[in-house]
XYZ file of C-alpha atoms in Angstrom:
566
model
C -100.589 -225.437 -37.545
C -101.475 -228.930 -35.377
C -101.161 -227.002 -32.298
C -103.496 -224.015 -33.033
C -105.782 -226.465 -34.181
C -105.913 -228.736 -30.848
C -105.719 -225.594 -28.876
C -109.149 -224.509 -30.455
C -110.648 -227.673 -29.477
C -110.029 -227.370 -26.373
C -111.261 -224.030 -26.008
C -114.410 -225.003 -27.769
C -114.699 -228.032 -25.820
C -113.997 -225.463 -22.292
C -116.467 -222.943 -23.386
C -119.245 -225.728 -24.446
C -118.642 -227.270 -20.602
C -119.109 -223.458 -19.642
C -122.426 -223.050 -20.760
C -123.443 -226.154 -19.458
C -122.344 -225.917 -15.823
C -121.854 -222.778 -15.451
C -125.630 -220.371 -14.285
C -124.241 -217.249 -14.091
C -123.611 -215.335 -11.106
C -125.738 -214.495 -8.241
C -126.497 -211.038 -6.433
C -123.899 -211.690 -3.726
C -120.684 -212.710 -6.219
C -121.500 -209.607 -8.918
C -121.586 -207.156 -5.858
C -118.114 -208.180 -5.243
C -117.208 -208.061 -8.811
C -118.647 -204.660 -8.824
C -116.498 -203.569 -5.815
C -113.402 -204.615 -6.983
C -114.005 -203.030 -10.142
C -115.025 -199.976 -8.681
C -111.855 -199.355 -6.271
C -109.806 -199.949 -9.096
C -111.319 -197.453 -11.244
C -111.860 -195.150 -8.685
C -107.876 -195.078 -7.743
C -107.179 -195.190 -11.139
C -109.728 -192.374 -12.379
C -108.761 -190.178 -9.118
C -104.753 -190.272 -9.580
C -104.972 -189.685 -13.103
C -105.959 -186.148 -12.682
C -104.039 -185.291 -9.422
C -101.347 -186.070 -11.385
C -102.201 -183.604 -13.615
C -102.663 -180.610 -9.905
C -99.516 -182.555 -8.910
C -97.268 -181.718 -12.311
C -99.206 -178.316 -11.952
C -98.258 -177.381 -8.748
C -94.476 -178.344 -8.911
C -93.763 -176.411 -12.305
C -97.043 -173.297 -11.900
C -94.949 -171.191 -14.569
C -94.840 -173.721 -17.662
C -96.750 -176.108 -19.249
C -94.123 -178.124 -20.701
C -93.240 -180.665 -17.372
C -97.235 -181.643 -17.924
C -96.874 -181.938 -21.921
C -93.658 -183.694 -21.200
C -94.976 -186.151 -19.147
C -98.279 -186.657 -21.061
C -96.454 -187.446 -23.850
C -93.678 -189.433 -22.164
C -96.132 -191.621 -20.182
C -98.620 -191.921 -23.855
C -95.711 -193.602 -25.430
C -94.826 -195.808 -23.100
C -98.109 -196.843 -23.357
C -97.649 -197.368 -26.901
C -94.780 -199.662 -26.788
C -95.651 -201.569 -23.554
C -99.102 -201.734 -23.783
C -98.953 -205.217 -25.844
C -97.107 -206.911 -23.834
C -98.789 -206.194 -20.590
C -101.807 -207.988 -22.879
C -99.671 -210.639 -23.812
C -98.509 -210.995 -20.590
C -102.601 -211.426 -18.938
C -102.877 -213.672 -21.817
C -99.946 -216.252 -21.000
C -100.787 -216.359 -17.154
C -102.896 -219.508 -16.440
C -104.431 -218.487 -13.140
C -106.908 -215.753 -13.258
C -106.401 -214.900 -9.609
C -103.397 -214.144 -9.134
C -103.287 -212.078 -12.566
C -105.702 -209.996 -11.161
C -104.232 -209.247 -7.792
C -100.989 -208.761 -9.205
C -102.103 -205.624 -10.989
C -103.983 -204.822 -7.865
C -100.654 -204.573 -5.841
C -98.790 -203.443 -8.743
C -100.693 -200.315 -9.152
C -101.436 -199.522 -5.514
C -97.720 -199.607 -4.368
C -96.830 -197.330 -7.375
C -99.184 -194.819 -6.237
C -98.287 -194.871 -3.348
C -94.259 -194.466 -3.599
C -95.211 -192.267 -6.455
C -97.458 -189.947 -3.650
C -94.204 -190.025 -1.290
C -92.512 -188.453 -4.576
C -94.564 -186.210 -5.557
C -94.652 -185.014 -1.397
C -90.702 -184.209 -1.681
C -91.148 -182.317 -4.559
C -93.665 -180.191 -3.145
C -91.996 -179.721 -0.290
C -89.203 -177.999 -1.840
C -89.450 -174.058 -0.170
C -90.100 -172.337 -3.405
C -93.278 -173.634 -3.792
C -94.957 -173.277 -0.271
C -95.439 -169.970 -0.317
C -99.484 -170.462 -1.257
C -99.165 -172.493 2.051
C -99.804 -171.312 5.686
C -97.711 -172.011 8.387
C -100.631 -173.450 10.403
C -101.442 -176.023 6.636
C -97.378 -176.263 5.948
C -95.081 -175.981 8.785
C -91.799 -175.314 7.956
C -90.122 -178.323 9.427
C -91.624 -180.367 6.810
C -90.000 -178.124 3.888
C -87.128 -178.800 2.009
C -84.457 -176.777 0.385
C -84.367 -175.749 -2.990
C -82.923 -178.330 -5.352
C -83.425 -177.672 -9.333
C -81.589 -180.526 -9.882
C -83.174 -183.050 -7.723
C -85.993 -181.707 -8.548
C -86.147 -182.809 -11.869
C -84.105 -186.286 -10.534
C -87.665 -186.712 -8.396
C -90.295 -185.733 -11.323
C -88.423 -188.312 -13.878
C -89.179 -190.819 -10.913
C -93.040 -189.679 -10.372
C -93.276 -190.229 -14.514
C -91.950 -193.954 -13.977
C -93.783 -194.627 -11.096
C -96.846 -192.696 -13.425
C -95.748 -195.550 -16.491
C -96.098 -198.429 -13.546
C -99.567 -197.203 -12.666
C -101.062 -196.353 -15.866
C -99.642 -200.308 -16.772
C -100.950 -202.072 -14.794
C -103.992 -199.992 -14.680
C -103.995 -201.180 -18.195
C -103.830 -204.853 -17.125
C -106.197 -204.688 -14.309
C -108.608 -203.670 -16.751
C -108.174 -206.082 -19.439
C -107.829 -208.823 -16.927
C -111.185 -207.551 -15.561
C -113.122 -206.799 -18.767
C -111.241 -209.259 -21.086
C -111.361 -212.182 -19.167
C -113.220 -212.086 -15.674
C -116.178 -210.197 -16.992
C -116.466 -212.913 -20.305
C -116.064 -216.092 -18.001
C -118.135 -215.008 -15.224
C -121.141 -213.854 -17.544
C -124.150 -215.573 -17.382
C -125.905 -216.875 -20.870
C -127.837 -214.511 -22.764
C -131.076 -213.132 -20.969
C -129.548 -213.923 -17.563
C -129.492 -210.773 -15.235
C -125.766 -211.082 -15.164
C -125.199 -211.324 -19.120
C -122.521 -210.167 -20.539
C -124.468 -207.394 -22.003
C -125.737 -206.069 -18.500
C -122.166 -207.031 -16.914
C -120.553 -204.375 -19.587
C -123.140 -201.910 -18.844
C -122.784 -202.038 -15.056
C -118.367 -201.953 -15.469
C -118.979 -198.736 -17.734
C -121.138 -197.189 -15.224
C -119.260 -197.057 -12.123
C -116.265 -196.281 -14.089
C -118.378 -192.696 -15.923
C -119.164 -192.723 -11.958
C -115.765 -193.084 -10.892
C -114.409 -190.708 -13.658
C -117.077 -187.963 -12.421
C -116.548 -187.846 -8.553
C -112.934 -189.005 -7.912
C -111.481 -186.126 -9.106
C -114.584 -183.563 -7.979
C -113.391 -184.963 -4.138
C -109.527 -184.502 -4.532
C -110.049 -180.982 -5.643
C -112.356 -180.748 -2.579
C -109.943 -181.854 -0.870
C -106.774 -179.204 -2.060
C -109.761 -176.289 -2.102
C -110.848 -176.737 1.354
C -107.228 -177.495 3.256
C -105.728 -174.983 0.658
C -102.450 -177.381 0.313
C -101.600 -179.642 -2.733
C -99.319 -181.809 -0.366
C -102.830 -182.919 1.413
C -104.019 -183.741 -1.879
C -100.735 -186.181 -2.234
C -101.418 -187.836 1.050
C -105.227 -188.301 0.397
C -104.034 -190.459 -2.798
C -101.446 -192.107 -0.974
C -103.706 -193.330 1.595
C -106.678 -193.542 -0.546
C -105.134 -196.667 -2.280
C -103.335 -198.003 1.043
C -107.053 -198.144 2.007
C -108.458 -199.573 -0.560
C -105.839 -202.429 -1.221
C -107.527 -205.297 1.330
C -110.979 -204.429 0.507
C -110.347 -205.119 -3.665
C -108.218 -208.162 -3.026
C -111.158 -209.585 -0.197
C -113.751 -208.665 -3.046
C -111.996 -210.241 -6.058
C -110.909 -213.435 -3.924
C -114.676 -213.976 -2.857
C -115.526 -213.907 -6.542
C -113.082 -216.374 -7.300
C -113.774 -218.926 -4.883
C -117.413 -218.766 -5.482
C -116.927 -219.418 -9.355
C -116.060 -222.945 -10.658
C -115.242 -221.434 -14.226
C -112.873 -218.907 -12.778
C -111.256 -221.743 -10.963
C -110.599 -224.158 -14.070
C -107.649 -223.980 -15.762
C -107.146 -220.515 -18.169
C -106.671 -221.851 -22.198
C -103.759 -220.239 -22.941
C -102.044 -220.661 -26.140
C -98.903 -222.942 -27.279
C -95.630 -221.123 -26.602
C -93.203 -220.918 -28.816
C -89.843 -222.937 -27.768
C -87.626 -221.297 -26.087
C -83.524 -221.179 -26.179
C -81.081 -222.602 -23.768
C -79.229 -219.723 -21.572
C -75.824 -219.923 -23.305
C -72.265 -219.123 -21.407
C -70.205 -216.823 -21.375
C -69.474 -214.816 -24.593
C -72.833 -215.924 -26.239
C -74.928 -213.720 -23.469
C -74.706 -210.711 -25.419
C -75.519 -212.645 -28.678
C -78.730 -213.647 -26.192
C -79.153 -210.344 -25.288
C -79.807 -209.044 -28.620
C -81.723 -211.648 -29.791
C -84.128 -211.439 -26.688
C -84.583 -207.382 -27.812
C -85.182 -208.917 -31.766
C -87.647 -211.562 -29.909
C -89.765 -208.916 -28.071
C -89.927 -206.035 -31.133
C -90.849 -209.676 -33.302
C -93.571 -210.122 -30.894
C -94.806 -206.429 -30.706
C -95.256 -206.944 -34.853
C -96.749 -210.175 -34.257
C -99.123 -208.332 -31.808
C -100.097 -205.525 -34.468
C -100.396 -208.512 -37.041
C -103.061 -210.435 -34.510
C -105.197 -207.096 -34.536
C -105.364 -206.257 -37.790
C -106.259 -210.505 -38.611
C -109.060 -210.333 -36.213
C -112.396 -209.817 -37.954
C -113.634 -206.559 -35.688
C -110.254 -204.413 -36.158
C -111.940 -201.649 -37.519
C -114.565 -201.450 -34.814
C -111.791 -201.386 -33.103
C -109.942 -198.747 -34.659
C -112.561 -196.483 -35.285
C -113.035 -196.134 -31.557
C -109.480 -195.679 -31.304
C -110.015 -192.867 -33.837
C -112.220 -191.131 -31.868
C -109.526 -190.119 -28.671
C -108.318 -187.664 -31.423
C -111.287 -185.817 -30.832
C -110.593 -182.483 -28.679
C -114.180 -181.465 -28.186
C -114.273 -183.298 -25.438
C -113.467 -182.718 -21.682
C -109.998 -182.617 -21.757
C -107.381 -180.379 -20.157
C -106.567 -178.510 -23.985
C -110.675 -178.116 -24.159
C -111.337 -176.676 -20.938
C -108.032 -174.486 -21.434
C -109.511 -172.955 -24.545
C -113.349 -172.641 -23.087
C -111.454 -170.158 -19.983
C -109.433 -168.365 -22.375
C -112.144 -167.254 -24.691
C -114.394 -166.032 -21.370
C -116.402 -168.687 -19.793
C -116.200 -169.320 -15.939
C -115.157 -172.184 -14.292
C -118.777 -172.657 -12.943
C -120.536 -172.683 -16.302
C -117.440 -175.434 -17.453
C -118.011 -177.621 -14.383
C -121.691 -177.011 -15.016
C -122.063 -178.210 -18.537
C -119.192 -181.125 -17.395
C -121.578 -182.428 -14.770
C -124.785 -182.913 -17.817
C -122.607 -184.416 -20.051
C -121.418 -186.905 -17.606
C -125.264 -187.626 -16.709
C -125.809 -188.292 -20.734
C -122.687 -190.514 -20.637
C -124.006 -192.562 -17.110
C -127.998 -192.852 -19.277
C -125.566 -194.744 -22.368
C -125.002 -197.856 -19.332
C -128.943 -198.136 -19.018
C -129.953 -197.534 -22.859
C -127.733 -200.064 -24.392
C -128.364 -203.368 -23.149
C -132.290 -202.172 -23.956
C -131.121 -200.896 -27.153
C -129.302 -204.065 -27.757
C -132.046 -206.553 -26.939
C -134.459 -204.081 -29.290
C -132.913 -204.272 -32.454
C -131.831 -208.130 -32.152
C -135.503 -208.788 -31.406
C -136.239 -206.588 -34.824
C -133.592 -208.402 -37.321
C -135.393 -211.835 -35.920
C -138.907 -209.971 -37.019
C -138.122 -208.472 -39.788
C -135.349 -211.006 -41.382
C -135.197 -210.721 -45.104
C -134.018 -212.321 -48.098
C -131.017 -210.726 -48.989
C -129.984 -211.766 -45.415
C -130.795 -216.205 -46.225
C -127.503 -217.248 -43.545
C -129.069 -215.042 -40.883
C -132.470 -215.946 -41.661
C -131.707 -219.518 -41.423
C -129.811 -219.552 -38.399
C -132.875 -217.166 -37.115
C -136.071 -219.659 -38.093
C -133.959 -222.414 -36.131
C -134.608 -220.269 -32.928
C -137.050 -220.997 -30.521
C -139.520 -217.982 -31.585
C -140.667 -216.658 -28.102
C -139.308 -213.705 -27.290
C -137.048 -214.197 -24.585
C -134.341 -214.385 -24.392
C -132.373 -212.781 -27.720
C -130.034 -215.250 -29.429
C -126.210 -214.891 -29.498
C -126.710 -214.461 -33.638
C -129.285 -211.753 -32.522
C -127.336 -210.161 -30.083
C -124.151 -209.486 -32.344
C -126.880 -208.283 -34.837
C -127.769 -205.944 -31.960
C -124.607 -204.686 -31.140
C -123.665 -203.728 -34.768
C -126.502 -201.702 -35.250
C -126.863 -200.231 -31.903
C -123.177 -199.013 -32.735
C -124.163 -197.672 -35.862
C -126.680 -195.795 -34.109
C -124.295 -194.823 -31.406
C -121.304 -193.424 -33.756
C -123.744 -191.510 -36.197
C -125.395 -190.172 -33.552
C -121.987 -188.682 -32.121
C -120.990 -187.614 -35.670
C -124.431 -185.705 -36.559
C -124.493 -183.801 -32.575
C -120.774 -182.815 -33.047
C -121.938 -181.181 -36.771
C -123.680 -178.065 -34.456
C -120.788 -178.332 -31.877
C -118.034 -177.209 -34.672
C -120.263 -174.531 -35.703
C -120.697 -173.127 -32.173
C -117.269 -173.227 -31.899
C -116.252 -170.948 -35.008
C -119.111 -168.537 -34.578
C -117.837 -168.358 -30.592
C -113.825 -168.427 -31.843
C -115.214 -165.598 -34.848
C -116.754 -163.529 -31.686
C -113.819 -163.643 -29.523
C -111.317 -162.663 -32.749
C -113.369 -159.304 -33.361
C -113.244 -158.265 -29.560
C -109.740 -158.397 -29.400
C -109.063 -156.355 -32.634
C -111.644 -153.978 -31.186
C -110.099 -153.601 -27.627
C -106.396 -153.025 -27.527
C -107.066 -154.521 -23.714
C -109.279 -157.396 -24.707
C -106.306 -159.959 -23.570
C -106.795 -158.232 -19.442
C -110.017 -159.341 -18.704
C -109.147 -162.781 -20.296
C -106.135 -162.724 -17.673
C -108.383 -161.581 -14.730
C -111.154 -164.321 -15.701
C -113.839 -161.644 -16.574
C -115.731 -162.839 -20.161
C -114.568 -160.599 -22.844
C -116.233 -157.787 -24.443
C -118.907 -158.188 -26.389
C -120.531 -160.956 -24.151
C -120.417 -164.189 -25.349
C -123.396 -165.397 -27.326
C -125.930 -167.378 -25.287
C -127.263 -169.060 -28.011
C -124.133 -170.149 -29.739
C -123.734 -171.123 -26.303
C -126.724 -173.405 -25.596
C -126.229 -175.193 -29.107
C -122.145 -176.084 -28.101
C -123.025 -177.415 -24.329
C -126.128 -179.087 -25.201
C -124.857 -181.065 -28.822
C -122.000 -181.727 -26.763
C -123.813 -183.411 -24.169
C -125.796 -185.175 -27.063
C -122.582 -187.047 -28.032
C -121.252 -188.099 -24.979
C -124.062 -190.284 -25.377
C -123.560 -191.687 -28.492
C -119.697 -192.229 -27.962
C -120.426 -193.807 -24.645
C -122.724 -196.396 -26.863
C -120.548 -197.219 -29.590
C -117.733 -198.097 -27.173
C -120.303 -200.388 -24.893
C -120.892 -202.164 -28.394
C -117.587 -202.627 -29.557
C -116.149 -203.696 -26.574
C -119.254 -206.687 -26.150
C -118.005 -206.734 -30.010
C -114.540 -207.635 -29.398
C -115.299 -209.584 -26.064
C -117.451 -211.866 -28.327
C -115.681 -212.245 -32.089
C -111.889 -212.239 -30.313
C -111.000 -215.974 -29.917
C -110.961 -216.567 -25.515
C -106.855 -217.289 -26.386
C -106.202 -214.154 -28.209
C -108.827 -211.508 -26.540
C -106.182 -210.336 -23.314
C -103.644 -209.554 -26.320
C -105.972 -208.091 -28.788
C -106.933 -205.793 -26.266
C -103.503 -204.734 -24.907
C -102.913 -203.707 -28.707
C -106.155 -202.052 -28.880
C -105.133 -199.285 -26.153
C -101.837 -198.868 -27.735
C -103.501 -197.854 -30.844
C -105.731 -195.568 -28.074
C -102.540 -194.092 -27.048
C -101.473 -193.321 -30.784
C -104.433 -191.195 -31.263
C -103.949 -189.620 -27.825
C -100.378 -188.744 -28.620
C -101.507 -187.284 -32.078
C -103.945 -185.373 -30.334
C -101.960 -183.985 -27.685
C -99.024 -182.851 -30.420
C -101.837 -181.520 -32.468
C -103.109 -178.830 -29.466
C -98.919 -178.694 -29.112
C -98.932 -177.692 -32.533
C -101.993 -174.987 -32.946
C -101.645 -173.810 -29.172
C -103.375 -170.444 -29.683
C -107.302 -169.944 -28.534
C -107.796 -168.485 -32.569
C -106.479 -171.855 -33.673
C -109.027 -174.259 -31.777
C -111.677 -173.795 -34.703
C -108.745 -175.597 -36.507
C -108.220 -178.573 -34.217
C -112.239 -178.599 -33.849
C -112.504 -178.993 -37.637
C -109.441 -182.089 -37.736
C -111.808 -183.638 -34.670
C -114.820 -183.538 -36.827
C -113.341 -185.057 -40.050
C -111.603 -188.187 -37.769
C -115.102 -188.574 -36.486
C -116.626 -189.069 -40.144
C -113.154 -191.157 -40.915
C -113.843 -193.641 -37.928
C -118.079 -193.351 -38.682
C -117.144 -194.437 -42.519
C -114.521 -197.038 -41.431
C -117.635 -198.889 -39.383
C -120.411 -198.123 -41.707
C -118.262 -200.191 -44.305
C -117.922 -202.805 -41.993
C -121.791 -202.991 -41.169
C -122.355 -202.959 -44.414
C -119.813 -205.394 -45.293
C -121.100 -207.760 -42.317
C -124.814 -207.368 -43.079
C -124.832 -206.216 -46.869
C -126.945 -203.187 -45.264
C -126.795 -200.338 -43.282
C -130.772 -199.443 -43.423
C -133.678 -201.526 -44.579
C -134.709 -198.556 -46.784
C -137.634 -200.578 -48.353
C -139.157 -201.422 -44.873
C -138.626 -197.192 -43.859
C -140.408 -196.432 -46.483
C -143.564 -198.500 -46.292
C -143.245 -197.816 -42.369
C -143.529 -194.346 -43.132
C -146.473 -194.369 -45.599
C -148.198 -196.983 -43.549
C -148.043 -194.137 -41.226
C -149.391 -191.209 -42.951
């Protein structure tokens, strides 16, 4: 206990010094921070989508390989994500930690691309490529055993890529960004930095997959897409490293030693026959550390918002592969799906503009509308300066809580008509199948079923789906900042690692549900299950906000406002 108290005291002193000395990032430093994050995110988003295309090209006649790769990667993330967060937390040098994740990630992508190139160079997979694109001297004889071994190696490199990308994101978002953020009201305070970083992520999520698809479509060769992925990772290495080093050299707080938790005493290695016992103890120690991470996660004051956010990853009404496949099967063209997805991305990106302003607005509203039931907060707010700029840290937390509730409520409300529209469209599709013996033939040819899909239900489906994306990313941003603010600094990275593991649990559950209900006519039940998971997540977060604030909405003020307007 004494060591924990000493560590806490050291952390508090460190934060006080930062508040007094660190004025915040300059424009040039923020630019370099964004550049490093942009290249990391671009490569992560691009390779995540590219691996799907490579697997489909390697195993064109089955979905088993794609499902197997996805489940193995998810399970690895569940088991190892907390260890990655623990490693980031224990690493004393911030620059070395970030650079290690960058180099490990790029190496795994480059080596993984080489393995994919070998897999896709087998003769039986080159039938769709012209001799000009794929000369026979680059082909390999068909060997299913070798192909299976190489596929396993590619999955292993994919796991390393995902873990290193996770470590990079944890180091950047839960350590670097929190450390260099200026005081509230600064152009590069925590709220604005989070919004800008997430905007970069969402833009890369939209453009990177499109670009690699264009490369493959124009060249007519998946192998060219493999080379593109590997070369992109290779070229980005010096840019990322240089940008990160520039931020570190210009930041006193990043160069300062990072407070780390007190390490547990370790046993000295033994010789001879005791080595086996020590290995067993080491495995038990790792298992114990894993469960300690879970215990720490559920002991923090913000585990409920984090867990509710993780539950949203079960949602089957997002632009994942299963949902796109369902839409194609019921008759929507790929162009329609692409346009709808692009519109949804615009709403997602707009959340990064709305969130900072919403936090400030709702935080100020709290100061103006403090009521007697919030006596402790009213006392804190009374001590703050009466001017409007900037809001205090307490008001920022209140703004985060309120805007997060608006965000997850918006997603839940907008998902209801999406589910209704999907049920109506599914019923129409089933009716067409029962009335037409040849209904499956048009689906295979890519033409819409007979009768045509309802335009009204289609508009409802895609428009409210786009609106729901705005709510989910508002909630994501507010929850991220709550965890950055309310989790102790020496536990922030470990918390993020466990949080990532919990997220992947619900990703696996979503994948398992899609495998258990594979037929298009069954997707309506997956949509209903998604709505139920959203309702549970909303209930958990609403309960948490009420416990923190003792209320959800000022009904008396809402009523008086409506009466005043009338």
